[in-house]
Amino acid sequence: MGTQFKTVGAGSLVALAITLLLIGLYLKEETKENGRLEQGIEGVEQSKEIKMILDSRAAEENAVMDQLP
């Protein structure tokens, strides 16, 4: 009993290559999108921190202004 090998046609290899290329492009785009989302989340967090700082400064200024005659 000899081992039989089936040959794969060139068309099948091309189809496989195209499929892998498309999967790679999709994953690359998803990675970019995730990076954008993370940057957006970081930006929102920084904005919240800045708002808290500005609010505290405004409260301090209001307290000083209230003490003026």
PDB file of N, CA and C in Angstrom:
ATOM      1  N   MET A   1       0.843  -1.174   0.000  1.00  0.00           N
ATOM      2  CA  MET A   1       0.000   0.000   0.000  1.00  0.00           C
ATOM      3  C   MET A   1       0.889   1.237   0.000  1.00  0.00           C
ATOM      4  N   GLY A   2       0.838   1.927  -1.066  1.00  0.00           N
ATOM      5  CA  GLY A   2       1.628   3.138  -1.173  1.00  0.00           C
ATOM      6  C   GLY A   2       0.834   4.352  -0.712  1.00  0.00           C
ATOM      7  N   THR A   3       1.546   5.362  -0.316  1.00  0.00           N
ATOM      8  CA  THR A   3       0.900   6.601   0.113  1.00  0.00           C
ATOM      9  C   THR A   3       0.541   7.409  -1.117  1.00  0.00           C
ATOM     10  N   GLN A   4      -0.667   7.878  -1.137  1.00  0.00           N
ATOM     11  CA  GLN A   4      -1.101   8.691  -2.271  1.00  0.00           C
ATOM     12  C   GLN A   4      -1.164  10.158  -1.842  1.00  0.00           C
ATOM     13  N   PHE A   5      -0.617  11.012  -2.660  1.00  0.00           N
ATOM     14  CA  PHE A   5      -0.655  12.442  -2.401  1.00  0.00           C
ATOM     15  C   PHE A   5      -1.604  13.092  -3.389  1.00  0.00           C
ATOM     16  N   LYS A   6      -2.436  13.966  -2.870  1.00  0.00           N
ATOM     17  CA  LYS A   6      -3.323  14.707  -3.766  1.00  0.00           C
ATOM     18  C   LYS A   6      -2.652  16.039  -4.079  1.00  0.00           C
ATOM     19  N   THR A   7      -2.720  16.420  -5.306  1.00  0.00           N
ATOM     20  CA  THR A   7      -2.137  17.699  -5.683  1.00  0.00           C
ATOM     21  C   THR A   7      -3.173  18.798  -5.494  1.00  0.00           C
ATOM     22  N   VAL A   8      -2.683  19.954  -5.133  1.00  0.00           N
ATOM     23  CA  VAL A   8      -3.552  21.115  -4.953  1.00  0.00           C
ATOM     24  C   VAL A   8      -3.380  21.993  -6.174  1.00  0.00           C
ATOM     25  N   GLY A   9      -4.475  22.386  -6.756  1.00  0.00           N
ATOM     26  CA  GLY A   9      -4.411  23.215  -7.954  1.00  0.00           C
ATOM     27  C   GLY A   9      -3.949  24.631  -7.645  1.00  0.00           C
ATOM     28  N   ALA A  10      -3.424  25.284  -8.660  1.00  0.00           N
ATOM     29  CA  ALA A  10      -2.950  26.660  -8.503  1.00  0.00           C
ATOM     30  C   ALA A  10      -4.099  27.586  -8.107  1.00  0.00           C
ATOM     31  N   GLY A  11      -5.288  27.322  -8.626  1.00  0.00           N
ATOM     32  CA  GLY A  11      -6.446  28.156  -8.286  1.00  0.00           C
ATOM     33  C   GLY A  11      -6.767  28.103  -6.805  1.00  0.00           C
ATOM     34  N   SER A  12      -6.632  26.919  -6.217  1.00  0.00           N
ATOM     35  CA  SER A  12      -6.886  26.776  -4.783  1.00  0.00           C
ATOM     36  C   SER A  12      -5.856  27.553  -3.971  1.00  0.00           C
ATOM     37  N   LEU A  13      -4.606  27.512  -4.413  1.00  0.00           N
ATOM     38  CA  LEU A  13      -3.559  28.251  -3.707  1.00  0.00           C
ATOM     39  C   LEU A  13      -3.785  29.754  -3.807  1.00  0.00           C
ATOM     40  N   VAL A  14      -4.207  30.217  -4.971  1.00  0.00           N
ATOM     41  CA  VAL A  14      -4.490  31.642  -5.149  1.00  0.00           C
ATOM     42  C   VAL A  14      -5.660  32.051  -4.257  1.00  0.00           C
ATOM     43  N   ALA A  15      -6.701  31.224  -4.218  1.00  0.00           N
ATOM     44  CA  ALA A  15      -7.859  31.523  -3.371  1.00  0.00           C
ATOM     45  C   ALA A  15      -7.456  31.573  -1.901  1.00  0.00           C
ATOM     46  N   LEU A  16      -6.609  30.643  -1.486  1.00  0.00           N
ATOM     47  CA  LEU A  16      -6.135  30.631  -0.105  1.00  0.00           C
ATOM     48  C   LEU A  16      -5.316  31.884   0.194  1.00  0.00           C
ATOM     49  N   ALA A  17      -4.436  32.261  -0.730  1.00  0.00           N
ATOM     50  CA  ALA A  17      -3.603  33.447  -0.541  1.00  0.00           C
ATOM     51  C   ALA A  17      -4.469  34.702  -0.427  1.00  0.00           C
ATOM     52  N   ILE A  18      -5.475  34.815  -1.287  1.00  0.00           N
ATOM     53  CA  ILE A  18      -6.363  35.985  -1.248  1.00  0.00           C
ATOM     54  C   ILE A  18      -7.138  36.011   0.067  1.00  0.00           C
ATOM     55  N   THR A  19      -7.615  34.850   0.501  1.00  0.00           N
ATOM     56  CA  THR A  19      -8.352  34.772   1.763  1.00  0.00           C
ATOM     57  C   THR A  19      -7.483  35.206   2.931  1.00  0.00           C
ATOM     58  N   LEU A  20      -6.258  34.709   2.977  1.00  0.00           N
ATOM     59  CA  LEU A  20      -5.348  35.088   4.057  1.00  0.00           C
ATOM     60  C   LEU A  20      -5.016  36.575   4.005  1.00  0.00           C
ATOM     61  N   LEU A  21      -4.866  37.116   2.812  1.00  0.00           N
ATOM     62  CA  LEU A  21      -4.601  38.541   2.657  1.00  0.00           C
ATOM     63  C   LEU A  21      -5.768  39.366   3.190  1.00  0.00           C
ATOM     64  N   LEU A  22      -6.979  38.968   2.840  1.00  0.00           N
ATOM     65  CA  LEU A  22      -8.160  39.698   3.309  1.00  0.00           C
ATOM     66  C   LEU A  22      -8.305  39.617   4.828  1.00  0.00           C
ATOM     67  N   ILE A  23      -8.031  38.444   5.388  1.00  0.00           N
ATOM     68  CA  ILE A  23      -8.084  38.297   6.847  1.00  0.00           C
ATOM     69  C   ILE A  23      -7.039  39.204   7.500  1.00  0.00           C
ATOM     70  N   GLY A  24      -5.843  39.235   6.930  1.00  0.00           N
ATOM     71  CA  GLY A  24      -4.789  40.102   7.455  1.00  0.00           C
ATOM     72  C   GLY A  24      -5.171  41.567   7.400  1.00  0.00           C
ATOM     73  N   LEU A  25      -5.755  41.998   6.286  1.00  0.00           N
ATOM     74  CA  LEU A  25      -6.181  43.394   6.163  1.00  0.00           C
ATOM     75  C   LEU A  25      -7.279  43.726   7.162  1.00  0.00           C
ATOM     76  N   TYR A  26      -8.211  42.795   7.347  1.00  0.00           N
ATOM     77  CA  TYR A  26      -9.295  43.002   8.310  1.00  0.00           C
ATOM     78  C   TYR A  26      -8.728  43.154   9.723  1.00  0.00           C
ATOM     79  N   LEU A  27      -7.811  42.260  10.094  1.00  0.00           N
ATOM     80  CA  LEU A  27      -7.230  42.326  11.433  1.00  0.00           C
ATOM     81  C   LEU A  27      -6.426  43.604  11.624  1.00  0.00           C
ATOM     82  N   LYS A  28      -5.733  44.037  10.576  1.00  0.00           N
ATOM     83  CA  LYS A  28      -4.966  45.278  10.657  1.00  0.00           C
ATOM     84  C   LYS A  28      -5.901  46.455  10.906  1.00  0.00           C
ATOM     85  N   GLU A  29      -7.025  46.491  10.203  1.00  0.00           N
ATOM     86  CA  GLU A  29      -7.994  47.573  10.360  1.00  0.00           C
ATOM     87  C   GLU A  29      -8.622  47.537  11.753  1.00  0.00           C
ATOM     88  N   GLU A  30      -8.926  46.336  12.250  1.00  0.00           N
ATOM     89  CA  GLU A  30      -9.495  46.204  13.599  1.00  0.00           C
ATOM     90  C   GLU A  30      -8.503  46.711  14.642  1.00  0.00           C
ATOM     91  N   THR A  31      -7.222  46.395  14.448  1.00  0.00           N
ATOM     92  CA  THR A  31      -6.202  46.853  15.379  1.00  0.00           C
ATOM     93  C   THR A  31      -6.127  48.373  15.377  1.00  0.00           C
ATOM     94  N   LYS A  32      -6.193  48.981  14.191  1.00  0.00           N
ATOM     95  CA  LYS A  32      -6.192  50.446  14.097  1.00  0.00           C
ATOM     96  C   LYS A  32      -7.384  51.023  14.841  1.00  0.00           C
ATOM     97  N   GLU A  33      -8.560  50.429  14.617  1.00  0.00           N
ATOM     98  CA  GLU A  33      -9.788  50.919  15.238  1.00  0.00           C
ATOM     99  C   GLU A  33      -9.696  50.813  16.760  1.00  0.00           C
ATOM    100  N   ASN A  34      -9.163  49.701  17.255  1.00  0.00           N
ATOM    101  CA  ASN A  34      -9.001  49.538  18.698  1.00  0.00           C
ATOM    102  C   ASN A  34      -8.049  50.589  19.252  1.00  0.00           C
ATOM    103  N   GLY A  35      -6.990  50.889  18.504  1.00  0.00           N
ATOM    104  CA  GLY A  35      -6.059  51.933  18.926  1.00  0.00           C
ATOM    105  C   GLY A  35      -6.737  53.282  18.997  1.00  0.00           C
ATOM    106  N   ARG A  36      -7.583  53.572  18.010  1.00  0.00           N
ATOM    107  CA  ARG A  36      -8.319  54.840  18.018  1.00  0.00           C
ATOM    108  C   ARG A  36      -9.261  54.910  19.213  1.00  0.00           C
ATOM    109  N   LEU A  37      -9.922  53.799  19.509  1.00  0.00           N
ATOM    110  CA  LEU A  37     -10.840  53.771  20.650  1.00  0.00           C
ATOM    111  C   LEU A  37     -10.089  54.006  21.955  1.00  0.00           C
ATOM    112  N   GLU A  38      -8.930  53.357  22.094  1.00  0.00           N
ATOM    113  CA  GLU A  38      -8.142  53.537  23.307  1.00  0.00           C
ATOM    114  C   GLU A  38      -7.681  54.982  23.442  1.00  0.00           C
ATOM    115  N   GLN A  39      -7.258  55.595  22.332  1.00  0.00           N
ATOM    116  CA  GLN A  39      -6.852  56.997  22.376  1.00  0.00           C
ATOM    117  C   GLN A  39      -8.029  57.886  22.749  1.00  0.00           C
ATOM    118  N   GLY A  40      -9.196  57.552  22.220  1.00  0.00           N
ATOM    119  CA  GLY A  40     -10.393  58.328  22.543  1.00  0.00           C
ATOM    120  C   GLY A  40     -10.741  58.224  24.013  1.00  0.00           C
ATOM    121  N   ILE A  41     -10.630  57.022  24.567  1.00  0.00           N
ATOM    122  CA  ILE A  41     -10.918  56.820  25.989  1.00  0.00           C
ATOM    123  C   ILE A  41      -9.914  57.589  26.837  1.00  0.00           C
ATOM    124  N   GLU A  42      -8.637  57.534  26.466  1.00  0.00           N
ATOM    125  CA  GLU A  42      -7.616  58.280  27.197  1.00  0.00           C
ATOM    126  C   GLU A  42      -7.893  59.775  27.119  1.00  0.00           C
ATOM    127  N   GLY A  43      -8.322  60.245  25.960  1.00  0.00           N
ATOM    128  CA  GLY A  43      -8.640  61.660  25.796  1.00  0.00           C
ATOM    129  C   GLY A  43      -9.793  62.082  26.678  1.00  0.00           C
ATOM    130  N   VAL A  44     -10.808  61.240  26.781  1.00  0.00           N
ATOM    131  CA  VAL A  44     -11.955  61.546  27.644  1.00  0.00           C
ATOM    132  C   VAL A  44     -11.512  61.591  29.100  1.00  0.00           C
ATOM    133  N   GLU A  45     -10.677  60.633  29.499  1.00  0.00           N
ATOM    134  CA  GLU A  45     -10.190  60.614  30.880  1.00  0.00           C
ATOM    135  C   GLU A  45      -9.367  61.863  31.178  1.00  0.00           C
ATOM    136  N   GLN A  46      -8.522  62.281  30.239  1.00  0.00           N
ATOM    137  CA  GLN A  46      -7.728  63.490  30.434  1.00  0.00           C
ATOM    138  C   GLN A  46      -8.631  64.711  30.504  1.00  0.00           C
ATOM    139  N   SER A  47      -9.665  64.742  29.681  1.00  0.00           N
ATOM    140  CA  SER A  47     -10.596  65.863  29.701  1.00  0.00           C
ATOM    141  C   SER A  47     -11.303  65.953  31.048  1.00  0.00           C
ATOM    142  N   LYS A  48     -11.672  64.804  31.604  1.00  0.00           N
ATOM    143  CA  LYS A  48     -12.320  64.794  32.922  1.00  0.00           C
ATOM    144  C   LYS A  48     -11.376  65.323  33.990  1.00  0.00           C
ATOM    145  N   GLU A  49     -10.103  64.905  33.928  1.00  0.00           N
ATOM    146  CA  GLU A  49      -9.120  65.380  34.897  1.00  0.00           C
ATOM    147  C   GLU A  49      -8.927  66.889  34.772  1.00  0.00           C
ATOM    148  N   ILE A  50      -8.834  67.383  33.545  1.00  0.00           N
ATOM    149  CA  ILE A  50      -8.661  68.819  33.319  1.00  0.00           C
ATOM    150  C   ILE A  50      -9.877  69.576  33.841  1.00  0.00           C
ATOM    151  N   LYS A  51     -11.073  69.049  33.587  1.00  0.00           N
ATOM    152  CA  LYS A  51     -12.296  69.694  34.059  1.00  0.00           C
ATOM    153  C   LYS A  51     -12.311  69.757  35.581  1.00  0.00           C
ATOM    154  N   MET A  52     -11.888  68.679  36.244  1.00  0.00           N
ATOM    155  CA  MET A  52     -11.849  68.679  37.709  1.00  0.00           C
ATOM    156  C   MET A  52     -10.877  69.735  38.222  1.00  0.00           C
ATOM    157  N   ILE A  53      -9.717  69.854  37.581  1.00  0.00           N
ATOM    158  CA  ILE A  53      -8.728  70.856  37.988  1.00  0.00           C
ATOM    159  C   ILE A  53      -9.294  72.259  37.799  1.00  0.00           C
ATOM    160  N   LEU A  54      -9.900  72.498  36.637  1.00  0.00           N
ATOM    161  CA  LEU A  54     -10.464  73.823  36.371  1.00  0.00           C
ATOM    162  C   LEU A  54     -11.608  74.141  37.328  1.00  0.00           C
ATOM    163  N   ASP A  55     -12.437  73.150  37.633  1.00  0.00           N
ATOM    164  CA  ASP A  55     -13.535  73.361  38.577  1.00  0.00           C
ATOM    165  C   ASP A  55     -13.009  73.703  39.965  1.00  0.00           C
ATOM    166  N   SER A  56     -11.947  73.021  40.393  1.00  0.00           N
ATOM    167  CA  SER A  56     -11.396  73.305  41.722  1.00  0.00           C
ATOM    168  C   SER A  56     -10.769  74.695  41.756  1.00  0.00           C
ATOM    169  N   ARG A  57     -10.112  75.089  40.671  1.00  0.00           N
ATOM    170  CA  ARG A  57      -9.541  76.442  40.613  1.00  0.00           C
ATOM    171  C   ARG A  57     -10.642  77.492  40.618  1.00  0.00           C
ATOM    172  N   ALA A  58     -11.709  77.226  39.899  1.00  0.00           N
ATOM    173  CA  ALA A  58     -12.829  78.169  39.873  1.00  0.00           C
ATOM    174  C   ALA A  58     -13.449  78.277  41.261  1.00  0.00           C
ATOM    175  N   ALA A  59     -13.550  77.163  41.968  1.00  0.00           N
ATOM    176  CA  ALA A  59     -14.101  77.188  43.325  1.00  0.00           C
ATOM    177  C   ALA A  59     -13.189  77.992  44.251  1.00  0.00           C
ATOM    178  N   GLU A  60     -11.878  77.814  44.102  1.00  0.00           N
ATOM    179  CA  GLU A  60     -10.933  78.590  44.913  1.00  0.00           C
ATOM    180  C   GLU A  60     -11.064  80.079  44.614  1.00  0.00           C
ATOM    181  N   GLU A  61     -11.158  80.434  43.344  1.00  0.00           N
ATOM    182  CA  GLU A  61     -11.300  81.839  42.964  1.00  0.00           C
ATOM    183  C   GLU A  61     -12.600  82.420  43.503  1.00  0.00           C
ATOM    184  N   ASN A  62     -13.672  81.641  43.442  1.00  0.00           N
ATOM    185  CA  ASN A  62     -14.951  82.112  43.969  1.00  0.00           C
ATOM    186  C   ASN A  62     -14.874  82.325  45.475  1.00  0.00           C
ATOM    187  N   ALA A  63     -14.161  81.440  46.176  1.00  0.00           N
ATOM    188  CA  ALA A  63     -14.009  81.587  47.621  1.00  0.00           C
ATOM    189  C   ALA A  63     -13.234  82.857  47.942  1.00  0.00           C
ATOM    190  N   VAL A  64     -12.199  83.138  47.173  1.00  0.00           N
ATOM    191  CA  VAL A  64     -11.418  84.359  47.385  1.00  0.00           C
ATOM    192  C   VAL A  64     -12.269  85.586  47.081  1.00  0.00           C
ATOM    193  N   MET A  65     -13.024  85.541  46.000  1.00  0.00           N
ATOM    194  CA  MET A  65     -13.866  86.683  45.620  1.00  0.00           C
ATOM    195  C   MET A  65     -14.950  86.934  46.671  1.00  0.00           C
ATOM    196  N   ASP A  66     -15.458  85.871  47.277  1.00  0.00           N
ATOM    197  CA  ASP A  66     -16.488  86.025  48.309  1.00  0.00           C
ATOM    198  C   ASP A  66     -15.933  86.688  49.558  1.00  0.00           C
ATOM    199  N   GLN A  67     -14.629  86.541  49.799  1.00  0.00           N
ATOM    200  CA  GLN A  67     -14.017  87.126  50.992  1.00  0.00           C
ATOM    201  C   GLN A  67     -13.683  88.600  50.803  1.00  0.00           C
ATOM    202  N   LEU A  68     -13.673  89.081  49.579  1.00  0.00           N
ATOM    203  CA  LEU A  68     -13.363  90.492  49.332  1.00  0.00           C
ATOM    204  C   LEU A  68     -14.527  91.358  49.799  1.00  0.00           C
ATOM    205  N   PRO A  69     -14.183  92.565  50.317  1.00  0.00           N
ATOM    206  CA  PRO A  69     -15.269  93.453  50.792  1.00  0.00           C
ATOM    207  C   PRO A  69     -16.121  93.988  49.664  1.00  0.00           C
TER     208      PRO A  69
END
